[in-house]
Short mmCIF file of C-alpha atoms and ligand atoms in Angstrom, two decimals:
data_model
loop_
_atom_site.label_atom_id
_atom_site.label_comp_id
_atom_site.label_asym_id
_atom_site.label_seq_id
_atom_site.Cartn_x
_atom_site.Cartn_y
_atom_site.Cartn_z
CA UNK A 86 100.03 152.08 53.88
CA UNK A 87 97.55 149.15 53.84
CA UNK A 88 98.33 146.18 56.12
CA UNK A 89 100.57 143.53 54.50
CA UNK A 90 98.63 140.46 53.20
CA UNK A 91 100.54 138.11 55.51
CA UNK A 92 99.67 140.25 58.48
CA UNK A 93 96.04 140.34 57.39
CA UNK A 94 95.85 136.55 57.12
CA UNK A 95 97.49 136.10 60.51
CA UNK A 96 95.15 138.66 61.99
CA UNK A 97 92.08 137.01 60.51
CA UNK A 98 93.10 133.54 61.70
CA UNK A 99 93.88 134.85 65.16
CA UNK A 100 90.67 136.77 65.27
CA UNK A 101 88.49 133.86 64.24
CA UNK A 102 89.98 131.78 67.02
CA UNK A 103 89.63 134.62 69.51
CA UNK A 104 86.05 135.35 68.49
CA UNK A 105 85.24 131.71 69.15
CA UNK A 106 86.50 132.00 72.72
CA UNK A 107 84.89 135.40 73.37
CA UNK A 108 88.13 137.37 73.57
CA UNK A 109 89.05 140.77 72.11
CA UNK A 110 90.15 141.05 68.49
CA UNK A 111 93.88 141.26 67.96
CA UNK A 112 94.92 144.89 67.66
CA UNK A 113 96.09 146.08 64.27
CA UNK A 114 99.35 147.89 63.79
CA UNK A 115 99.58 151.09 65.78
CA UNK A 116 101.27 152.92 62.91
CA UNK A 117 100.52 156.53 62.15
CA UNK A 118 100.25 155.67 58.44
CA UNK A 119 97.26 153.30 58.69
CA UNK A 120 93.86 154.83 57.78
CA UNK A 121 93.01 157.76 60.01
CA UNK A 122 90.09 157.38 62.39
CA UNK A 123 87.54 160.14 62.95
CA UNK A 124 85.08 159.76 65.83
CA UNK A 125 82.25 162.28 65.79
CA UNK A 126 79.67 162.66 68.54
CA UNK A 127 76.50 164.58 67.76
CA UNK A 128 75.11 165.27 71.23
CA UNK A 129 71.45 164.34 71.62
CA UNK A 130 70.92 162.95 68.10
CA UNK A 131 68.14 160.38 68.32
CA UNK A 132 68.49 157.14 66.39
CA UNK A 133 65.31 157.94 64.44
CA UNK A 134 66.72 161.26 63.18
CA UNK A 135 68.53 159.43 60.37
CA UNK A 136 66.89 158.74 57.01
CA UNK A 137 64.31 161.54 57.32
CA UNK A 138 65.81 163.84 54.72
CA UNK A 139 67.80 165.91 57.23
CA UNK A 140 71.02 163.90 57.16
CA UNK A 141 72.32 163.31 53.60
CA UNK A 142 75.92 163.00 54.82
CA UNK A 143 75.13 160.55 57.61
CA UNK A 144 72.81 158.54 55.36
CA UNK A 145 75.54 158.30 52.72
CA UNK A 146 78.03 157.10 55.36
CA UNK A 147 75.52 154.51 56.61
CA UNK A 148 74.79 153.24 53.10
CA UNK A 149 78.49 152.82 52.36
CA UNK A 150 79.24 151.37 55.77
CA UNK A 151 77.59 149.88 58.83
CA UNK A 152 74.99 151.29 61.18
CA UNK A 153 73.23 150.11 64.31
CA UNK A 154 69.45 149.96 64.47
CA UNK A 155 70.22 151.95 67.59
CA UNK A 156 72.78 152.11 70.39
CA UNK A 157 71.82 151.95 74.09
CA UNK A 158 73.27 154.75 76.20
CA UNK A 159 74.71 153.93 79.61
CA UNK A 160 72.96 155.05 82.77
CA UNK A 161 72.49 157.92 83.43
CA UNK A 162 71.62 159.01 79.84
CA UNK A 163 73.49 162.31 80.29
CA UNK A 164 76.27 163.91 78.28
CA UNK A 165 79.43 163.69 80.37
CA UNK A 166 78.91 160.16 81.73
CA UNK A 167 78.21 158.80 78.24
CA UNK A 168 81.02 160.59 76.46
CA UNK A 169 83.51 159.19 78.92
CA UNK A 170 81.95 155.75 78.47
CA UNK A 171 82.36 156.01 74.70
CA UNK A 172 86.02 157.00 75.18
CA UNK A 173 86.83 154.30 77.76
CA UNK A 174 84.33 151.42 77.36
CA UNK A 175 83.60 151.62 81.09
CA UNK A 176 80.21 152.21 82.67
CA UNK A 177 79.83 155.55 84.51
CA UNK A 178 79.71 153.54 87.75
CA UNK A 179 83.30 152.45 86.99
CA UNK A 180 84.91 155.48 85.29
CA UNK A 181 83.71 157.89 87.97
CA UNK A 182 81.85 160.45 85.85
CA UNK A 183 78.59 159.34 87.42
CA UNK A 184 76.51 162.41 86.49
CA UNK A 185 76.86 165.83 84.86
CA UNK A 186 76.72 167.20 88.42
CA UNK A 187 78.82 165.40 91.04
CA UNK A 188 80.26 165.79 94.47
CA UNK A 189 83.51 164.18 95.66
CA UNK A 190 84.82 164.46 99.22
CA UNK A 191 88.37 165.23 98.02
CA UNK A 192 87.66 167.19 94.81
CA UNK A 193 84.53 169.17 95.70
CA UNK A 194 81.82 169.82 93.14
CA UNK A 195 81.73 169.12 89.41
CA UNK A 196 79.31 170.79 87.00
CA UNK A 197 79.43 170.71 83.21
CA UNK A 198 79.87 174.48 82.90
CA UNK A 199 82.95 174.51 85.19
CA UNK A 200 85.89 174.31 82.79
CA UNK A 201 88.39 174.45 85.66
CA UNK A 202 86.88 171.37 87.34
CA UNK A 203 87.00 169.49 84.02
CA UNK A 204 90.77 170.05 83.91
CA UNK A 205 91.29 168.22 87.23
CA UNK A 206 92.50 164.70 86.35
CA UNK A 207 90.98 163.09 89.48
CA UNK A 208 87.44 163.37 88.13
CA UNK A 209 88.29 161.11 85.18
CA UNK A 210 89.14 157.69 86.61
CA UNK A 211 90.06 155.83 83.43
CA UNK A 212 92.39 156.07 80.45
CA UNK A 213 90.54 157.38 77.39
CA UNK A 214 91.37 156.38 73.82
CA UNK A 215 93.43 159.44 73.02
CA UNK A 216 95.67 158.78 76.03
CA UNK A 217 96.26 155.18 74.97
CA UNK A 218 96.88 156.27 71.39
CA UNK A 219 99.36 159.01 72.33
CA UNK A 220 101.12 156.54 74.64
CA UNK A 221 101.46 154.18 71.65
CA UNK A 222 103.06 156.97 69.61
CA UNK A 223 100.01 157.99 67.56
CA UNK A 224 99.15 161.61 66.93
CA UNK A 225 95.68 162.48 68.23
CA UNK A 226 93.36 165.47 68.14
CA UNK A 227 90.31 166.20 70.28
CA UNK A 228 87.71 168.90 69.76
CA UNK A 229 85.73 169.50 72.99
CA UNK A 230 85.16 165.84 73.90
CA UNK A 231 84.33 165.71 77.62
CA UNK A 232 87.38 164.54 79.55
CA UNK A 233 90.04 165.68 77.11
CA UNK A 234 90.94 168.90 78.89
CA UNK A 235 92.39 166.93 81.82
CA UNK A 236 95.86 165.42 81.45
CA UNK A 237 95.57 161.69 82.20
CA UNK A 238 98.90 160.21 83.33
CA UNK A 239 100.32 163.59 82.26
CA UNK A 240 99.32 162.87 78.64
CA UNK A 241 97.19 165.24 76.55
CA UNK A 242 96.13 164.99 72.89
CA UNK A 243 98.65 166.60 70.50
CA UNK A 244 95.87 168.77 69.03
CA UNK A 245 93.14 170.01 71.34
CA UNK A 246 90.41 172.60 71.36
CA UNK A 247 88.21 173.14 74.43
CA UNK A 248 84.43 173.42 74.25
CA UNK A 249 83.47 176.81 72.84
CA UNK A 250 79.97 177.21 71.46
CA UNK A 251 80.99 180.53 69.89
CA UNK A 252 83.30 178.98 67.28
CA UNK A 253 81.32 178.67 64.01
CA UNK A 254 80.83 175.12 62.73
CA UNK A 255 82.67 175.65 59.45
CA UNK A 256 85.67 177.10 61.28
CA UNK A 257 85.73 174.04 63.55
CA UNK A 258 85.63 171.71 60.55
CA UNK A 259 88.44 173.55 58.80
CA UNK A 260 90.64 173.42 61.90
CA UNK A 261 89.94 169.70 62.33
CA UNK A 262 90.64 169.05 58.64
CA UNK A 263 94.00 170.73 59.27
CA UNK A 264 94.79 168.21 62.02
CA UNK A 265 93.88 165.27 59.76
CA UNK A 266 95.54 166.49 56.59
CA UNK A 267 98.54 168.34 58.00
CA UNK A 268 102.20 167.45 57.38
CA UNK A 269 102.98 163.85 58.47
CA UNK A 270 104.84 164.59 61.75
CA UNK A 271 101.77 166.32 63.17
CA UNK A 272 99.07 164.63 61.05
CA UNK A 273 96.50 163.10 63.38
CA UNK A 274 95.81 159.38 63.15
CA UNK A 275 92.87 159.69 65.54
CA UNK A 276 90.52 162.62 66.03
CA UNK A 277 87.50 162.82 68.35
CA UNK A 278 84.98 165.62 67.80
CA UNK A 279 82.10 166.69 70.05
CA UNK A 280 79.24 168.78 68.58
CA UNK A 281 76.58 170.31 70.85
CA UNK A 282 74.14 172.05 68.46
CA UNK A 283 71.51 169.30 68.15
CA UNK A 284 71.34 168.78 71.94
CA UNK A 285 70.99 172.50 72.54
CA UNK A 286 68.14 172.86 70.03
CA UNK A 287 66.51 169.63 71.29
CA UNK A 288 66.34 171.06 74.82
CA UNK A 289 65.14 174.48 73.71
CA UNK A 290 62.53 173.42 71.15
CA UNK A 291 61.90 169.67 71.50
CA UNK A 292 63.23 166.71 69.52
CA UNK A 293 60.95 167.06 66.49
CA UNK A 294 60.72 170.85 66.29
CA UNK A 295 61.74 172.68 63.11
CA UNK A 296 64.77 174.44 64.70
CA UNK A 297 66.06 171.09 65.96
CA UNK A 298 65.78 169.57 62.50
CA UNK A 299 67.54 172.66 61.17
CA UNK A 300 70.39 172.09 63.67
CA UNK A 301 70.63 168.47 62.48
CA UNK A 302 70.89 169.66 58.87
CA UNK A 303 73.60 172.20 59.77
CA UNK A 304 75.70 169.63 61.64
CA UNK A 305 75.26 167.09 58.83
CA UNK A 306 76.40 169.66 56.26
CA UNK A 307 79.42 170.62 58.38
CA UNK A 308 80.46 166.99 58.65
CA UNK A 309 80.10 166.74 54.86
CA UNK A 310 82.47 169.70 54.54
CA UNK A 311 85.04 168.03 56.78
CA UNK A 312 84.86 164.71 54.93
CA UNK A 313 85.22 166.45 51.57
CA UNK A 314 88.33 168.32 52.78
CA UNK A 315 89.97 165.13 54.02
CA UNK A 316 89.04 163.33 50.80
CA UNK A 317 90.47 166.12 48.66
CA UNK A 318 93.73 165.84 50.60
CA UNK A 319 93.85 162.15 49.61
CA UNK A 320 93.73 160.88 53.21
CA UNK A 321 92.22 157.41 53.78
CA UNK A 322 89.95 157.60 56.82
CA UNK A 323 87.45 155.56 58.78
CA UNK A 324 84.57 157.58 60.24
CA UNK A 325 82.52 156.53 63.26
CA UNK A 326 79.55 158.73 64.15
CA UNK A 327 77.81 158.31 67.50
CA UNK A 328 75.48 160.16 69.79
CA UNK A 329 75.49 160.00 73.57
CA UNK A 330 71.70 159.63 74.04
CA UNK A 331 68.46 160.64 72.37
CA UNK A 332 65.99 163.34 73.38
CA UNK A 333 62.46 163.10 74.82
CA UNK A 334 59.70 165.68 74.44
CA UNK A 335 58.89 167.57 77.66
CA UNK A 336 55.20 168.54 77.72
CA UNK A 337 54.11 171.86 79.19
CA UNK A 338 54.05 171.83 82.99
CA UNK A 339 55.88 168.54 83.52
CA UNK A 340 58.00 169.87 86.38
CA UNK A 341 58.24 169.03 90.05
CA UNK A 342 59.93 171.12 92.69
CA UNK A 343 62.75 169.05 94.16
CA UNK A 344 61.94 170.60 97.57
CA UNK A 345 58.66 168.69 97.42
CA UNK A 346 60.57 165.42 97.15
CA UNK A 347 62.77 166.04 100.21
CA UNK A 348 62.97 168.92 102.67
CA UNK A 349 66.28 170.77 102.34
CA UNK A 350 66.92 170.57 106.12
CA UNK A 351 66.71 166.79 105.85
CA UNK A 352 68.66 166.03 102.68
CA UNK A 353 71.30 167.58 100.45
CA UNK A 354 70.31 167.66 96.79
CA UNK A 355 73.40 166.54 94.86
CA UNK A 356 71.85 166.59 91.39
CA UNK A 357 68.53 167.69 89.88
CA UNK A 358 66.85 167.18 86.52
CA UNK A 359 65.99 163.64 85.43
CA UNK A 360 68.32 161.67 87.72
CA UNK A 361 68.01 163.25 91.15
CA UNK A 362 70.69 162.42 93.72
CA UNK A 363 69.96 162.97 97.41
CA UNK A 364 72.14 162.60 100.50
CA UNK A 365 70.09 162.54 103.73
CA UNK A 366 71.63 164.69 106.44
CA UNK A 367 72.89 162.90 109.57
CA UNK A 368 70.01 161.91 111.82
CA UNK A 369 67.40 162.25 109.03
CA UNK A 370 68.21 159.07 107.09
CA UNK A 371 65.17 157.07 108.25
CA UNK A 372 62.49 159.67 107.55
CA UNK A 373 63.96 160.70 104.15
CA UNK A 374 64.11 157.07 103.06
CA UNK A 375 60.61 156.36 104.36
CA UNK A 376 59.25 159.26 102.35
CA UNK A 377 61.20 158.65 99.14
CA UNK A 378 61.87 154.99 98.49
CA UNK A 379 59.61 153.36 95.93
CA UNK A 380 57.16 154.59 93.30
CA UNK A 381 55.60 158.06 93.23
CA UNK A 382 53.62 159.92 90.60
CA UNK A 383 56.23 160.83 87.91
CA UNK A 384 59.31 159.26 89.56
CA UNK A 385 60.73 156.39 91.56
CA UNK A 386 63.55 156.24 94.11
CA UNK A 387 66.04 153.60 95.13
CA UNK A 388 68.80 153.17 97.67
CA UNK A 389 71.95 153.19 95.55
CA UNK A 390 72.53 149.49 96.27
CA UNK A 391 69.00 148.65 95.01
CA UNK A 392 69.17 150.31 91.58
CA UNK A 393 68.10 147.67 88.99
CA UNK A 394 71.08 145.58 87.84
CA UNK A 395 70.37 146.29 84.15
CA UNK A 396 71.40 149.92 84.78
CA UNK A 397 74.90 148.95 86.03
CA UNK A 398 74.89 151.82 88.51
CA UNK A 399 75.12 152.25 92.25
CA UNK A 400 78.52 151.22 93.56
CA UNK A 401 80.68 154.31 92.93
CA UNK A 402 81.29 156.43 96.06
CA UNK A 403 80.30 159.59 94.12
CA UNK A 404 76.74 158.28 93.71
CA UNK A 405 74.68 159.69 96.59
CA UNK A 406 72.82 157.27 98.91
CA UNK A 407 69.42 157.85 97.23
CA UNK A 408 68.75 158.10 93.50
CA UNK A 409 65.39 159.12 92.03
CA UNK A 410 64.65 158.47 88.36
CA UNK A 411 62.06 160.76 86.77
CA UNK A 412 59.55 159.29 84.34
CA UNK A 413 59.99 160.23 80.71
CA UNK A 414 59.21 163.89 80.04
CA UNK A 415 59.37 164.93 83.72
CA UNK A 416 62.02 167.04 85.47
CA UNK A 417 62.68 167.87 89.12
CA UNK A 418 64.08 171.37 89.61
CA UNK A 419 64.67 173.78 92.50
CA UNK A 420 61.44 175.69 93.18
CA UNK A 421 63.19 178.97 92.33
CA UNK A 422 64.22 177.68 88.91
CA UNK A 423 60.66 176.50 88.19
CA UNK A 424 59.30 179.92 89.21
CA UNK A 425 61.85 181.81 87.09
CA UNK A 426 61.23 179.65 84.04
CA UNK A 427 57.46 179.99 84.52
CA UNK A 428 57.86 183.78 84.58
CA UNK A 429 60.10 183.81 81.52
CA UNK A 430 58.15 181.12 79.69
CA UNK A 431 61.52 179.45 79.12
CA UNK A 432 60.98 175.84 80.11
CA UNK A 433 62.91 173.21 78.15
CA UNK A 434 60.83 171.38 75.56
CA UNK A 435 63.19 168.44 75.39
CA UNK A 436 65.25 166.44 77.90
CA UNK A 437 67.25 163.24 78.33
CA UNK A 438 68.47 161.32 81.33
CA UNK A 439 65.51 158.94 81.21
CA UNK A 440 65.58 155.14 81.19
CA UNK A 441 68.26 154.09 78.66
CA UNK A 442 65.86 151.46 77.34
CA UNK A 443 63.21 154.07 76.43
CA UNK A 444 62.94 154.45 72.62
CA UNK A 445 63.41 158.23 72.96
CA UNK A 446 66.87 157.70 74.51
CA UNK A 447 68.18 155.55 71.63
CA UNK A 448 71.49 156.81 70.28
CA UNK A 449 73.11 156.71 66.84
CA UNK A 450 76.01 154.54 65.73
CA UNK A 451 77.36 154.40 62.21
CA UNK A 452 80.76 153.54 60.79
CA UNK A 453 82.14 153.91 57.29
CA UNK A 454 85.47 153.83 55.49
CA UNK A 455 88.10 151.38 54.26
CA UNK A 456 87.79 149.15 57.36
CA UNK A 457 84.00 148.68 57.19
CA UNK A 458 81.66 146.56 55.11
CA UNK A 459 78.95 148.35 53.12
CA UNK A 460 75.25 148.25 53.86
CA UNK A 461 75.45 146.38 57.18
CA UNK A 462 72.70 146.98 59.75
CA UNK A 463 73.64 145.79 63.23
CA UNK A 464 71.16 144.87 65.96
CA UNK A 465 71.10 147.22 68.99
CA UNK A 466 74.08 147.17 71.35
CA UNK A 467 75.42 148.98 74.43
CA UNK A 468 77.63 152.02 73.96
CA UNK A 469 80.38 150.30 75.99
CA UNK A 470 81.06 148.18 72.87
CA UNK A 471 82.36 151.12 70.82
CA UNK A 472 85.65 151.46 72.73
CA UNK A 473 87.08 148.01 71.89
CA UNK A 474 86.26 148.58 68.20
CA UNK A 475 88.11 151.90 68.17
CA UNK A 476 91.11 150.48 70.08
CA UNK A 477 91.25 147.70 67.48
CA UNK A 478 91.13 150.15 64.58
CA UNK A 479 93.96 152.14 66.16
CA UNK A 480 96.01 149.04 66.81
CA UNK A 481 96.35 149.78 70.49
CA UNK A 482 95.72 147.46 73.43
CA UNK A 483 92.30 148.02 74.97
CA UNK A 484 92.31 148.84 78.67
CA UNK A 485 90.00 146.75 80.88
CA UNK A 486 86.45 147.73 79.85
CA UNK A 487 82.78 146.78 80.21
CA UNK A 488 82.14 146.28 76.50
CA UNK A 489 81.93 143.23 74.27
CA UNK A 490 84.59 143.31 71.56
CA UNK A 491 82.64 140.83 69.39
CA UNK A 492 79.57 143.03 68.89
CA UNK A 493 81.06 145.10 66.11
CA UNK A 494 83.16 142.46 64.35
CA UNK A 495 80.46 141.89 61.69
CA UNK A 496 80.88 145.55 60.68
CA UNK A 497 84.55 145.07 59.81
CA UNK A 498 85.75 144.22 56.33
CA UNK A 499 88.77 142.37 57.71
CA UNK A 500 88.46 141.89 61.46
P1 LIG B 92 73.40 168.19 79.11
O1 LIG B 92 72.37 168.50 78.07
O2 LIG B 92 73.06 168.78 80.44
O3 LIG B 92 73.72 166.73 79.20
O4 LIG B 92 74.75 168.93 78.67
C1 LIG B 92 75.07 169.12 77.33
C2 LIG B 92 75.15 170.59 77.01
O5 LIG B 92 76.21 171.18 77.75
C3 LIG B 92 75.48 170.84 75.54
O6 LIG B 92 74.32 171.13 74.79
C4 LIG B 92 76.42 172.04 75.55
O7 LIG B 92 75.70 173.22 75.32
C5 LIG B 92 76.97 172.06 76.95
N1 LIG B 92 78.37 171.58 77.03
C6 LIG B 92 78.87 170.48 76.49
N2 LIG B 92 80.18 170.34 76.78
C7 LIG B 92 80.50 171.39 77.54
C8 LIG B 92 81.69 171.81 78.19
N3 LIG B 92 82.84 171.14 78.07
N4 LIG B 92 81.64 172.94 78.92
C9 LIG B 92 80.50 173.64 79.04
N5 LIG B 92 79.34 173.29 78.46
C10 LIG B 92 79.33 172.19 77.72
ZN1 LIG B 93 74.32 164.80 75.62
ZN1 LIG B 94 71.46 167.67 76.73
#
């Protein structure tokens, strides 16, 4: 049911006054019968992947709706931190998912592949959209979005499927279409979908390689299948497509052994890759810092308190005392891993986790459907700004967040 004209006018008047004083837009109604909202994340899809002939579905959505020139990922430009930022509007420094690999004195260790750890609510220190929506009485569905396997305040999405790379894309789309077009008591008003194929191919083959472009085409076609199914069922739906970060090419041989950065007897390595976290062992703080702090060939290191302010990172207790940022295209790995990959010839040809302002890290944002204006191109913005838009579309109160609710108002037909 579309919003009543009186409500629309009141909303618009309220919004104009609020926009003038830099506040959040007034939420819409939280009814289950407003247009559905589908949020799709295509992991590792670079902003420049659109409009190259690989993405007819995404290009059609962008033409009929709004898109960003690009969206800036939050630091670090890794999958789990950024997905929880998109779902909460908080920086990783504030929502607690500070890296794909973390250590917490009470909870132990977190790694992406550990499904049991992901189900522990304590890792996720904020209320994601689906929790707020369920609390407001909306039916939600989540396919594999990082964070959704943990009950937050004992609330889980009504429909949920955990990450499982073995489920074929078409089967996923058909199941999700079932959530969106099912009988009204269980019909989802909000669905969030995470898709890993483009990231996987980007790492294995590089961002511009033929198999990566093939993965982009497959994901685009699958999304087309889902949209067609929902359309055929006569369901009005807004669609927001994002990515969490881009993908940089990794040239042959661009690896360092993390043991050459700090001796293992002197420092614990909390995370490796592009954002290396190190905790000096007691008594070794001074020499580890003396060796690491500052600029080196292919990386630079900071004390956590000295990380540049533009990265909004360094205060959360889970961030180790020293953070080293690799230069674009470089990775720091355990010596054993480097040796094994050398022997197998299996080094990654693509990576992310580099400076969020690097062009290669630019992410996708596009939005289309009854709530959005057609043909709008928005200047770049931070991915923290997506959450207040989605909360507004769902008609639920936004939790405290780090985004700017005004950024995306120009994309809305009737803010
Ligand atoms: P990364 O590239 O290290 O940031 O992690 C993203 C990759 O992890 C994806 O390409 C998937 O293959 C994988 N992945 C994503 N979500 C999960 C999950 N919930 N459990 C296990 N693996 C996942
Ligand atoms: Zn990712
Ligand atoms: Zn990745």
